[in-house]
Tab-separated table of C-alpha atoms and ligand atoms in Angstrom:
chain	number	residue	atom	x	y	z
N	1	UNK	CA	-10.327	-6.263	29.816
N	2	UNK	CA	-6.881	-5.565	29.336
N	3	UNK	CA	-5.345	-2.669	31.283
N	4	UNK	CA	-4.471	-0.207	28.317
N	5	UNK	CA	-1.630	2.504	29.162
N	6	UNK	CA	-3.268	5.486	27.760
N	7	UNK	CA	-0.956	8.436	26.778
N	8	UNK	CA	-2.254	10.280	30.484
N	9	UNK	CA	-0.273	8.308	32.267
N	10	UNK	CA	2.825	8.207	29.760
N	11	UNK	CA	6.283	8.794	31.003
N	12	UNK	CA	6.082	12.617	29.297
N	13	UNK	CA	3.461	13.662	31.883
N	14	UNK	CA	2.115	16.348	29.156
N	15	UNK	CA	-1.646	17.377	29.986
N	16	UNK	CA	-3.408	15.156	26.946
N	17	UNK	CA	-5.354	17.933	25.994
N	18	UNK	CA	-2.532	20.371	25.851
N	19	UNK	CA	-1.296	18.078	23.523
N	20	UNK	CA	-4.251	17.704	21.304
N	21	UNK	CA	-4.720	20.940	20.899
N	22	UNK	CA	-1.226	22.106	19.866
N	23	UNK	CA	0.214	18.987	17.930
N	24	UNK	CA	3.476	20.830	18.863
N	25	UNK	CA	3.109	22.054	21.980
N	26	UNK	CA	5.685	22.185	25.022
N	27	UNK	CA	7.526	19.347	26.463
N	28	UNK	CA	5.078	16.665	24.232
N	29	UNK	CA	5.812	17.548	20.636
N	30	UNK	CA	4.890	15.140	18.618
N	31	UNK	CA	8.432	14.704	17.517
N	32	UNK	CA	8.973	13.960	21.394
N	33	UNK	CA	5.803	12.003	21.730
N	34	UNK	CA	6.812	9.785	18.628
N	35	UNK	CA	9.909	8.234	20.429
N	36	UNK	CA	8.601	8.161	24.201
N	37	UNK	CA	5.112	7.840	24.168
N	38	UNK	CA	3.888	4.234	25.680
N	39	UNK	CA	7.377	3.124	25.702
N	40	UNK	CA	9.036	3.879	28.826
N	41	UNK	CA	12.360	2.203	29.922
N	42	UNK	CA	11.596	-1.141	30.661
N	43	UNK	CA	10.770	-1.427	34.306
N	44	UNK	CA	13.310	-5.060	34.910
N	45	UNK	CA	15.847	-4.198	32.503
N	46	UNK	CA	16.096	-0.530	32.217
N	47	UNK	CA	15.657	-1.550	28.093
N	48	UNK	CA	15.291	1.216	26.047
N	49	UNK	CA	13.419	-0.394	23.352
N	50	UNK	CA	10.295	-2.249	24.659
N	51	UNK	CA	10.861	-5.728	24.343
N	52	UNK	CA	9.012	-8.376	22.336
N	53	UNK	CA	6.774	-9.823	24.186
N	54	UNK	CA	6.564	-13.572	22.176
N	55	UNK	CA	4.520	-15.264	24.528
N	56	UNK	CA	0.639	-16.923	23.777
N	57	UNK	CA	-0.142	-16.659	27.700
N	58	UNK	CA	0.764	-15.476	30.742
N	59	UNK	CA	0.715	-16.606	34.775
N	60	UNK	CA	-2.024	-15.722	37.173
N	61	UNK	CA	-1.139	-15.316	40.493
N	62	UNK	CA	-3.991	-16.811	41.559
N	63	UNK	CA	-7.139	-17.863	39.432
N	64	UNK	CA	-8.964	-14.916	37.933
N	65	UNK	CA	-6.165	-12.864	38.959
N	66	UNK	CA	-3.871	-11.615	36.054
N	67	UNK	CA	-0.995	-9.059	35.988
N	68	UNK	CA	-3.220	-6.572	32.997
N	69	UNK	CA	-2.652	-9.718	30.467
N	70	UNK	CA	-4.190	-12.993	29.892
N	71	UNK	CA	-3.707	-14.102	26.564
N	72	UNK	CA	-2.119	-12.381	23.718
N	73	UNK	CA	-4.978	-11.904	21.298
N	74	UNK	CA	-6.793	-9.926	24.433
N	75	UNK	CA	-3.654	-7.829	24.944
N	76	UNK	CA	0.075	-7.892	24.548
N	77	UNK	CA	2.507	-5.410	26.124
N	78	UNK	CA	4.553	-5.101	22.897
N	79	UNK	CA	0.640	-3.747	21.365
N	80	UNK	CA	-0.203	-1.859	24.063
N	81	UNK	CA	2.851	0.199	24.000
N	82	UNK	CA	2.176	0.714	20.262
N	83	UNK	CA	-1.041	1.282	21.002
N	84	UNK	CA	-0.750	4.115	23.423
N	85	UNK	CA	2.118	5.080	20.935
N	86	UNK	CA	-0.220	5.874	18.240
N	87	UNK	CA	-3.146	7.218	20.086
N	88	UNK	CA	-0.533	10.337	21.344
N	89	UNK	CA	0.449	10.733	18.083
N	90	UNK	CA	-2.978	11.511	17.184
N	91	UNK	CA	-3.862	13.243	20.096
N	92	UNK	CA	-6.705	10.962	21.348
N	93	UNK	CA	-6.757	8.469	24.452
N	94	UNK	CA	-7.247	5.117	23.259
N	95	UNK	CA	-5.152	3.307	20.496
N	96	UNK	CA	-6.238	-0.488	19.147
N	97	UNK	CA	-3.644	-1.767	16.595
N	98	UNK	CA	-4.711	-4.423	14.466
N	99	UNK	CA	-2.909	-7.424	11.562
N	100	UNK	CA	-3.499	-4.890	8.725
N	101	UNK	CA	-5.340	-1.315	7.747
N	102	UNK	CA	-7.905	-3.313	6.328
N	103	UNK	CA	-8.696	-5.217	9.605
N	104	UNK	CA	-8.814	-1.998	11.338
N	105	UNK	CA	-11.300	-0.576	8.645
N	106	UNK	CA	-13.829	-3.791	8.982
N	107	UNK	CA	-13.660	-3.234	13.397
N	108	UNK	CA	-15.085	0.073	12.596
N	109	UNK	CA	-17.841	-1.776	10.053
N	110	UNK	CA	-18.533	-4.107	12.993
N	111	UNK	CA	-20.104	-1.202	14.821
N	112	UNK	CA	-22.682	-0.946	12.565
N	113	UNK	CA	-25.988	-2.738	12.187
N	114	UNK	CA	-28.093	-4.246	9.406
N	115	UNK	CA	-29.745	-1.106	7.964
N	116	UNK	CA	-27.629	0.960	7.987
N	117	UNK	CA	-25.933	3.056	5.719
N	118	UNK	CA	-22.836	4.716	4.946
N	119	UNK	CA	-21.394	7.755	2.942
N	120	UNK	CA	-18.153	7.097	1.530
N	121	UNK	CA	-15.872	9.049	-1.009
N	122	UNK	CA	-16.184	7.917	-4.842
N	123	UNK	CA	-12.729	7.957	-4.897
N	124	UNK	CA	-11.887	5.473	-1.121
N	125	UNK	CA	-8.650	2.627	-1.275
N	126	UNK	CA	-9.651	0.352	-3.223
N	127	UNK	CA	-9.683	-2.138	-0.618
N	128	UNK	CA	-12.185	-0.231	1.229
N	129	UNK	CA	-14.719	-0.292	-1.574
N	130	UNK	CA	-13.894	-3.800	-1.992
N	131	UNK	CA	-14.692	-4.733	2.018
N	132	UNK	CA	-18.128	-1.925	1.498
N	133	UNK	CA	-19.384	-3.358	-1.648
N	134	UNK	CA	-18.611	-6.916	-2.171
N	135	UNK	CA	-18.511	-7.879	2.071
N	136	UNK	CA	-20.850	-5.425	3.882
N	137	UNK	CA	-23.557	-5.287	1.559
N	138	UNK	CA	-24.162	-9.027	1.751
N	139	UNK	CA	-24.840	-8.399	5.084
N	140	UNK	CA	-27.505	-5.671	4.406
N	141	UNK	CA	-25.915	-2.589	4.981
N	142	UNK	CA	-25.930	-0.293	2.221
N	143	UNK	CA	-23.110	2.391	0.532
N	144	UNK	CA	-23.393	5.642	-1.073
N	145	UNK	CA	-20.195	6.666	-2.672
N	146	UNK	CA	-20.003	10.427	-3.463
N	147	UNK	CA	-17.994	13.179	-4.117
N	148	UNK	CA	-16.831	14.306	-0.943
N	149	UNK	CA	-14.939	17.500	-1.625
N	150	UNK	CA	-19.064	18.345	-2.615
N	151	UNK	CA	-20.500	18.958	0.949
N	152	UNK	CA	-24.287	19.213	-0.865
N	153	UNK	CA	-23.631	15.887	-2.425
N	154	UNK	CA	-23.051	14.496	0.968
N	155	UNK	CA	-25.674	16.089	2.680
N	156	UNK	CA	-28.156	15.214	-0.486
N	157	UNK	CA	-26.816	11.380	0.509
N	158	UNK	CA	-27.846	11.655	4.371
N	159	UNK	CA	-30.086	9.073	5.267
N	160	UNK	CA	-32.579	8.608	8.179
N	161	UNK	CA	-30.296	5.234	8.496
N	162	UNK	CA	-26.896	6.988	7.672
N	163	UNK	CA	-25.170	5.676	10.677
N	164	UNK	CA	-21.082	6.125	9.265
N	165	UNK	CA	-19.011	9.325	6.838
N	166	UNK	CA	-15.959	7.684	5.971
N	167	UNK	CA	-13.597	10.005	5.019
N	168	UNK	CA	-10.200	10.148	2.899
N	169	UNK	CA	-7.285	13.257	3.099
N	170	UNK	CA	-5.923	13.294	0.337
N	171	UNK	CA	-7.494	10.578	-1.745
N	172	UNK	CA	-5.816	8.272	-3.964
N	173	UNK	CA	-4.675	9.296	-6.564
N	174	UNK	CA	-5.817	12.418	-7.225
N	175	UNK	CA	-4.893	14.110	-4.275
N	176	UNK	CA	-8.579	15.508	-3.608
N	177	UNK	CA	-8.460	17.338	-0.497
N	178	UNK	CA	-11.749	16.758	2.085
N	179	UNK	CA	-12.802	19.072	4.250
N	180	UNK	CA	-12.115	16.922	7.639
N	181	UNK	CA	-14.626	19.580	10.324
N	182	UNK	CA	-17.197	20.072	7.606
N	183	UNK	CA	-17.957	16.389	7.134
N	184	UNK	CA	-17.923	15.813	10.829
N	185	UNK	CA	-20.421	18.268	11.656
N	186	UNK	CA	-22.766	16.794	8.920
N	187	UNK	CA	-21.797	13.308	10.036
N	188	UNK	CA	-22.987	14.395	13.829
N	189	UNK	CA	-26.239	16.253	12.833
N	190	UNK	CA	-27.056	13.199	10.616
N	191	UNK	CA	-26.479	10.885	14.013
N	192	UNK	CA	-23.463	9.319	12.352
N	193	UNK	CA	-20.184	9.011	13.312
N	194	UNK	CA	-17.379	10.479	10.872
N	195	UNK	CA	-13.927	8.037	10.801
N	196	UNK	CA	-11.249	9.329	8.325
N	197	UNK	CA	-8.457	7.279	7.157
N	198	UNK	CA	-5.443	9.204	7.606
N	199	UNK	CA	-3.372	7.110	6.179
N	200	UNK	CA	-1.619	9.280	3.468
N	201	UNK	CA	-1.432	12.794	5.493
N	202	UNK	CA	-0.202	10.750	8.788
N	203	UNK	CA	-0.775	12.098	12.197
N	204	UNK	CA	2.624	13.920	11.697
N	205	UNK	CA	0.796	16.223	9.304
N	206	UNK	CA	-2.608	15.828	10.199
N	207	UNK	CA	-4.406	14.846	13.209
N	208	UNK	CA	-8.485	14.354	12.526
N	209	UNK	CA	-9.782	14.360	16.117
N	210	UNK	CA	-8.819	17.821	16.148
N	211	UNK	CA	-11.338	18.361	13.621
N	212	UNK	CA	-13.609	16.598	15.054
N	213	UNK	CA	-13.704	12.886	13.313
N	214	UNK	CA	-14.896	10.328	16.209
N	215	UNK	CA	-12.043	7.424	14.909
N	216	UNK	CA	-8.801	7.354	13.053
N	217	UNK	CA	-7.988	4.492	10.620
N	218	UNK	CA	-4.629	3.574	9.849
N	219	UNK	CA	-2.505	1.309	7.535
N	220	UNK	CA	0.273	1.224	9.440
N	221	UNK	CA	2.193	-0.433	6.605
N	222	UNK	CA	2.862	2.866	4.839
N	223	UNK	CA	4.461	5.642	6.590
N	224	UNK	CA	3.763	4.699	10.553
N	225	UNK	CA	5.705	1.452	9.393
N	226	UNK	CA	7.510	3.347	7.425
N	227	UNK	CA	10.311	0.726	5.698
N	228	UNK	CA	8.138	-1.639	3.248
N	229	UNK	CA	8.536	-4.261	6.060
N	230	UNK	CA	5.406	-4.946	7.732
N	231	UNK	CA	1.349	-5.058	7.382
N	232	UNK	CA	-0.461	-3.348	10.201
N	233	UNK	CA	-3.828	-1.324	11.188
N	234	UNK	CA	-4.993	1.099	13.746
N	235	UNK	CA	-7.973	2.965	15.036
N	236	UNK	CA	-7.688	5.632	17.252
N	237	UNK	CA	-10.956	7.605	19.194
N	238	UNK	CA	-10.925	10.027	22.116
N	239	UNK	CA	-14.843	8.432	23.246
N	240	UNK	CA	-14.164	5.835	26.129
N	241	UNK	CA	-17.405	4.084	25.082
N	242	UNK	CA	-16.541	3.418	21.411
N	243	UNK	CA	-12.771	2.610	22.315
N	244	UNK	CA	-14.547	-0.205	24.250
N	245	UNK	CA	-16.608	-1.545	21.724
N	246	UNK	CA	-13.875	-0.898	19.229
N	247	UNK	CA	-11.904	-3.042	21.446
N	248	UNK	CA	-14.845	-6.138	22.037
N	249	UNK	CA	-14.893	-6.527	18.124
N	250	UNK	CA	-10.826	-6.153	17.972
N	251	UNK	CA	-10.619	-9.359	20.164
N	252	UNK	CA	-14.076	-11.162	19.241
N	253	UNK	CA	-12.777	-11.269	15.475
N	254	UNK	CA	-9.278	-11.485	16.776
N	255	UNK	CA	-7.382	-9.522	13.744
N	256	UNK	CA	-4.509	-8.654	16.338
N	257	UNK	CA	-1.134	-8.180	15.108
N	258	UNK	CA	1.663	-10.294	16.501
N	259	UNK	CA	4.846	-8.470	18.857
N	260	UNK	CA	7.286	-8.587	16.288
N	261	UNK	CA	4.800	-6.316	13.780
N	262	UNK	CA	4.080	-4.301	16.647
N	263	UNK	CA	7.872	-3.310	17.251
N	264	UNK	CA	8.485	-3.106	13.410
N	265	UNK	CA	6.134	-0.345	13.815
N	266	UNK	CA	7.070	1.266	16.622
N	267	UNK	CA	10.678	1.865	15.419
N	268	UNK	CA	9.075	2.784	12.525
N	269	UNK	CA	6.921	5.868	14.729
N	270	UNK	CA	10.206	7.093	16.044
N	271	UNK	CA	11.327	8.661	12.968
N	272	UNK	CA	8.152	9.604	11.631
N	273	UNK	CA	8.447	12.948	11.881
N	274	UNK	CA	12.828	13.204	10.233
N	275	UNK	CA	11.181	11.289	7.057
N	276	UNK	CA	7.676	13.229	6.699
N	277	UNK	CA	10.014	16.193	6.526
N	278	UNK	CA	12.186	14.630	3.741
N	279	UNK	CA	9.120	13.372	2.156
N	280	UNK	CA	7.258	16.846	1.897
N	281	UNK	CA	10.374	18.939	0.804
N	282	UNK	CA	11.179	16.050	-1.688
N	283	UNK	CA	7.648	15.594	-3.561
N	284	UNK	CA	7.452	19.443	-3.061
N	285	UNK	CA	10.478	20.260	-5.246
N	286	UNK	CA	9.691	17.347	-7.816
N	287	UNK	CA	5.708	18.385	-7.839
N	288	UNK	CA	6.949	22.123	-9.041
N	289	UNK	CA	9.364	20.796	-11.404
N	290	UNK	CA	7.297	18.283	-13.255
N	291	UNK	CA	4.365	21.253	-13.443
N	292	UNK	CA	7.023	23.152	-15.509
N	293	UNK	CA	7.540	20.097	-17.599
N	294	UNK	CA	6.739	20.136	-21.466
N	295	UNK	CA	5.676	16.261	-21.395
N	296	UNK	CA	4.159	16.645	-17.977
N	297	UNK	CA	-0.181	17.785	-18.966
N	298	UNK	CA	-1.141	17.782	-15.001
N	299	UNK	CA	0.485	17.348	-11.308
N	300	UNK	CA	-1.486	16.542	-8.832
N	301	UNK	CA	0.257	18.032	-5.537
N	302	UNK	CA	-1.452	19.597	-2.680
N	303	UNK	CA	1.547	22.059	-2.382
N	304	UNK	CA	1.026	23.511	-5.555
N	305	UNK	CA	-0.968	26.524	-5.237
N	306	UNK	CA	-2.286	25.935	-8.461
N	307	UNK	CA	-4.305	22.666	-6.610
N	308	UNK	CA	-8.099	23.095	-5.815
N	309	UNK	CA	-7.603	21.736	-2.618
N	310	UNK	CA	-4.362	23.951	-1.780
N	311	UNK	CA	-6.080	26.651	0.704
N	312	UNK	CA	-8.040	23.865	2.762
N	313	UNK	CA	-4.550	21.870	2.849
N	314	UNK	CA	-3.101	25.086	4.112
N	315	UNK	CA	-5.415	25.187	6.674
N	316	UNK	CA	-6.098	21.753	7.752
N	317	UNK	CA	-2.300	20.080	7.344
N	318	UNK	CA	0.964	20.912	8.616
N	319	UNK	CA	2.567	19.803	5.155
N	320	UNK	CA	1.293	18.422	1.599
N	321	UNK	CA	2.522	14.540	1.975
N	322	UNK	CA	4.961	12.752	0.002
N	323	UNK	CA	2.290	11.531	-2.041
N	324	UNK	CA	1.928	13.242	-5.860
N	325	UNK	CA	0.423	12.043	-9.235
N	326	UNK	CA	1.147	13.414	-12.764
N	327	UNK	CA	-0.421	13.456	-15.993
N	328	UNK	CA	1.836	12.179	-19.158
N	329	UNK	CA	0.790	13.871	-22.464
N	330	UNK	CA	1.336	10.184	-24.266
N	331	UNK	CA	-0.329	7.086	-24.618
N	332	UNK	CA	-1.611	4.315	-22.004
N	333	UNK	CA	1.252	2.924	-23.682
N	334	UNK	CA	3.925	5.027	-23.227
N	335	UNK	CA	2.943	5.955	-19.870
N	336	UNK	CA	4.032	2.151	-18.889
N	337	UNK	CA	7.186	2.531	-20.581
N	338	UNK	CA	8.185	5.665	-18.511
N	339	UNK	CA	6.968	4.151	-15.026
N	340	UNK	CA	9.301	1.051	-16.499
N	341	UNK	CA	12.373	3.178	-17.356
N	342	UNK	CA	12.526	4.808	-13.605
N	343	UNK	CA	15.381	3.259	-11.725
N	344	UNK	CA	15.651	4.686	-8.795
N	345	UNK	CA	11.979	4.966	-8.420
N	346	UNK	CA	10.841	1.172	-8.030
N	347	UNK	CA	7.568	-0.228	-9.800
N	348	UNK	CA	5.359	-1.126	-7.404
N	349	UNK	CA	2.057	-0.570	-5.630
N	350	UNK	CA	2.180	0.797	-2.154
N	351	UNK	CA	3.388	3.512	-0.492
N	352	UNK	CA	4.976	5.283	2.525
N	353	UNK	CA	8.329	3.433	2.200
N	354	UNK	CA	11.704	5.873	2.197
N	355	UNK	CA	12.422	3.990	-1.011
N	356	UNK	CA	10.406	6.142	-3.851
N	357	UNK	CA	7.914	3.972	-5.873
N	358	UNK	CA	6.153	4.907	-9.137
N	359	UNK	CA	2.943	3.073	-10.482
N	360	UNK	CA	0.497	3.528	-13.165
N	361	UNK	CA	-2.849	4.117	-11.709
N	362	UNK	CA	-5.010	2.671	-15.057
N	363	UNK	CA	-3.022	-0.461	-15.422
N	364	UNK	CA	-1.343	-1.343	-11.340
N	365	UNK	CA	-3.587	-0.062	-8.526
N	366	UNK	CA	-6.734	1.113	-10.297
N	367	UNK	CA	-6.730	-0.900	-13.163
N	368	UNK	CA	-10.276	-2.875	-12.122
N	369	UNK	CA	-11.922	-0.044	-12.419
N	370	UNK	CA	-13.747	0.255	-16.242
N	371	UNK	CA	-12.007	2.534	-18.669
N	372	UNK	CA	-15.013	4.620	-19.080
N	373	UNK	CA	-15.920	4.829	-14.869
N	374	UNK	CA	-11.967	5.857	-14.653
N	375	UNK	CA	-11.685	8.088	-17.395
N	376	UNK	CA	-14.672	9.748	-15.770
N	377	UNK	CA	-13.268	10.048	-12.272
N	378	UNK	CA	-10.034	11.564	-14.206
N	379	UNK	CA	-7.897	8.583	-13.637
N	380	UNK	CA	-6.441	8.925	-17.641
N	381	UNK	CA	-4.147	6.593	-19.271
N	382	UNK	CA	-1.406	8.763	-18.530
N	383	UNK	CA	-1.851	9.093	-15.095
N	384	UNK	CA	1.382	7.963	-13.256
N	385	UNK	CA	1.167	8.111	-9.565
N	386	UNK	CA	4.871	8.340	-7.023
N	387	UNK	CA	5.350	7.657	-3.493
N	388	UNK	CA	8.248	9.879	-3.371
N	389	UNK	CA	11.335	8.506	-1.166
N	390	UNK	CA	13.388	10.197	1.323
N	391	UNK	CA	16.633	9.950	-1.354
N	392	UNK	CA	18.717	12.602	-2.268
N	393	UNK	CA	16.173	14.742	-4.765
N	394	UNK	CA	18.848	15.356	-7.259
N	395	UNK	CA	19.103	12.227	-7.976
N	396	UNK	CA	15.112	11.463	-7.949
N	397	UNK	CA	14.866	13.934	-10.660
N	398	UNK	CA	17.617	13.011	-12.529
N	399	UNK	CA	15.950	10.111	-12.398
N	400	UNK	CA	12.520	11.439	-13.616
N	401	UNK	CA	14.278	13.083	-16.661
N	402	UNK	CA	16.028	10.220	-17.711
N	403	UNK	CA	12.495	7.959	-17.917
N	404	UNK	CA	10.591	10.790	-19.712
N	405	UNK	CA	13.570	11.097	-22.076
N	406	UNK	CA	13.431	7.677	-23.023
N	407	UNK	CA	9.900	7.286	-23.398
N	408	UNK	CA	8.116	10.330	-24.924
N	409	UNK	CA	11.178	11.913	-26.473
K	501	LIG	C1	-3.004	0.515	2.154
K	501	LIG	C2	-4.203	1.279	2.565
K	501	LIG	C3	-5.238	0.673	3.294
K	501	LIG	C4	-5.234	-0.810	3.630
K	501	LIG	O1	-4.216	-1.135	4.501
K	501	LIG	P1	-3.501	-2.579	4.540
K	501	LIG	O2	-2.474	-2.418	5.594
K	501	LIG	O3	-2.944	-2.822	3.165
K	501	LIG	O4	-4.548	-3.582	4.878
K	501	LIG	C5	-6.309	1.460	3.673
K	501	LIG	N1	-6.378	2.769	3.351
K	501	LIG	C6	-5.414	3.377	2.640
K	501	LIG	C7	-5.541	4.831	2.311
K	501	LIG	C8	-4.302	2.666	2.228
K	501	LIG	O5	-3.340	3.274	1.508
C-alpha cells in the first residue's frame, strides 16, 4: 500500500491531537493548516504549489521495490497531498479523496454486508437516497429513512442488523440541524458506525470526529472546491483499521480522482476559511432581512435565533453556512418567476461556489419527489433555496428586491 503522508508528520509539526481538539489552536489553525498541510515545498524544486503529478506509472528501482507509488489509481502524490490536506482540516489522520462525493459515499456502502441495515435522514442529498434505494437495496441491504433531528425515531429504527447512521448538518433544504454526538453514541451502542456528510457546514465550521462520527464524507465540488470547477469526494476517519479498508475498496473500485482535480481542490482548501467567512456574514445579513420581508412567509437560516435548530448550531458549529432557504407567499408559479428574475444570483443547482446561485427546490433539485411526499416534508411550492456568494451583499440584496418586485408585486 501506498505510503500516505498523514498530517503527524506534516511540515507544521502541530501535536494532531492538539489540533483536533481546538480546531483553532496554536501554530496549526485551521486557517494555517488549510494552506500548509500535506503540501510542503517541493523537495527538487523548492515549488510552492505541489506539482501535478500526470503520470499512469512510476519506476522501481528494482522489482517489487517502489519509491511509495506504483500506479496512479493506488496512489498519486498530487492525492496524497490533498489527502493529508483534508484529513487536518478535519482533524483526523487519514484522508482518501475520491472522482466525486458520490463515489466517496458508495466506499463507505462497500463496508457493509448483505443484511445489513442503515438509518438515514428522511431528508439525505438526493443522490444519496438514489445510491441507498435504487443501488444498495438490490444488493440486499436495507434503509430506514427517519427524522433525525428525532433521536427516539432513530433509536425506535435500531436494528439487531443496523450496521451504518448516516448523518446530514444542515440538511438540504431545510436547514434541519442534527445533533452530530447524540447520533454517534446511539450509532456505537447499536454496533454501528455513524458517517456524517459534512458537506454543507465544511470542516471550516464543523469538524464531526470531534463529536464523535467514525468517517467524514465530502463533495468536494462545493465549498472544499470551492469555484464551480471541479467534481470530487472525500472520506476522512481517525481508526487506522477502517482508513485501510476504506482505502482497499477506494482502489478495488478505482473511483480515484485524476492530479489535475486534486490540485483544483487543493487551491480551492487554501482559501476556505477567507470565503466561509464571507459566506456566513453574507447569508447572515440576507437571512435577517428576508425574515423582515412582507412577501417572504419563512427563512430557513441556522443563524436566526428564531430557527429550531439555532442553540444546537450554536453549540456544535463555529458559524451557520452560506446555505439559506425561504418561503415565497405566492404560487409554484410565481416562485419560478422570482428565482428567474435574479441576476446576480444564477439559476442553477449546486452549491458552494463564490458565485451566489438560487434554485427552486419543488421544480430544480427536489422536483422527483411527489407533491404530496414534499408538501409533507415542508418542501412548498414556494420554497426557493440560495447558495449565497461571496459578492458584495449590497448588491445581493439589491438584487433580491429587484426579483421579488417583479414577481409578486
Ligand atoms: C453534492 C452533494 C453530494 C454528492 O457529491 P457529488 O460531488 O455531486 O458526487 C453529496 N452530499 C451532499 C450534501 C451534496 O451537496
Amino acid at each position: 500500500m501506498t505510503d500516505h503522508t498523514t498530517p503527524d508528520d506534516r511540515q507544521d509539526g502541530t501535536e494532531q491531537t492538539d489540533d483536533r481538539r481546538h480546531g483553532h489552536h496554536a501554530t496549526g489553525r485551521i486557517e494555517t493548516r488549510a494552506i500548509h498541510a500535506g503540501q510542503p515545498p517541493d523537495e527538487q524544486t523548492g515549488a510552492v504549489m505541489p506539482p501535478i503529478y500526470a503520470t499512469s506509472t512510476y519506476v522501481q528501482d528494482a522489482p517489487g521495490q517502489d519509491r511509495g507509488y506504483e500506479y496512479s489509481r493506488t496512489g498519486n502524490p498530487t492525492r496524497t497531498a490533498l489527502e493529508a490536506n483534508l484529513a487536518a482540516l478535519e482533524g483526523g489522520a487519514h484522508g482518501r479523496a475520491f472522482a466525486s462525493g458520490m463515489a466517496a459515499i458508495n466506499t463507505v456502502l462497500n463496508l457493509l454486508e448483505a443484511g445489513d441495515h442503515v438509518i438515514a435522514g428522511d431528508d439525505v442529498y438526493g443522490g444519496t437516497y438514489r445510491i441507498f434505494r435504487e443501488v444498495y437495496e438490490d444488493y440486499d441491504l436495507s434503509f430506514s429513512f427517519v427524522d433525525t433531528t428525532d433521536l427516539g425515531a432513530v433509536e425506535a429504527a435500531v436494528r439487531p442488523e443496523t450496521a451504518l447512521v448516516w448523518v446530514e448538518t444542515p440538511t438540504n433544504p431545510l436547514m434541519r440541524i442534527n445533533d452530530i454526538a447524540a447520533l454517534a453514541e446511539l450509532a456505537h451502542k447499536a454496533g454501528a458506525l455513524c458517517a456524517v456528510d459534512n458537506t454543507f457546514a465544511t470542516p471550516y465550521l464543523q469538524r464531526p470526529l470531534e463529536h464523535g462520527a467514525d468517517i467524514v464524507s465530502h463533495s468536494l465540488t462545493k465549498y472544499l472546491g470551492g469555484h464551480s470547477d471541479v467534481v470530487g469526494g472525500a472520506l476522512v476517519t481517525d481508526d487506522a483499521d477502517l482508513d485501510e479498508r476504506l482505502g482497499f475498496y477506494q482502489n478495488s473500485v478505482g473511483a480515484t480522482p485524476d492530479p489535475f482535480a486534486c490540485f483544483l481542490v487543493l487551491r480551492g482548501t487554501k482559501t476556505l476559511p477567507v470565503r466561509m467567512d464571507r459566506h456566513c456574514e453574507n447569508a447572515q445579513t440576507l437571512a435577517e432581512r428576508l425574515a423582515e420581508h412582507p412577501a417572504v412567509d419563512q427563512v430557513y437560516y441556522p443563524g436566526l435565533s428564531s430557527h429550531p435548530g439555532h442553540e444546537l448550531a450554536a453549540e456544535q458549529m463555529d458559524a451557520f453556512g452560506g446555505m439559506l432557504s425561504f418561503e415565497l407567499a405566492g404560487t409554484l408559479e410565481e416562485a419560478s418567476e422570482f428565482v428567474a428574475a435574479t441576476e446576480v444570483f444564477a439559476l442553477a443547482e449546486s452549491l458552494g461556489g463564490v458565485e451566489s446561485l438560487i434554485e427552486q427546490p419543488a421544480t430544480m433539485t427536489h422536483a422527483s419527489i411527489p407533491r404530496e411526499e414534499r408538501l409533507a416534508a415542508g418542501l412548498t411550492d414556494g420554497l426557493v433555496r440560495a447558495s449565497v456568494g461571496t459578492e458584495h451583499v449590497e448588491d445581493l440584496w439589491a438584487d433580491i428586491e429587484q426579483a421579488l418586485a417583479a414577481t409578486l408585486d
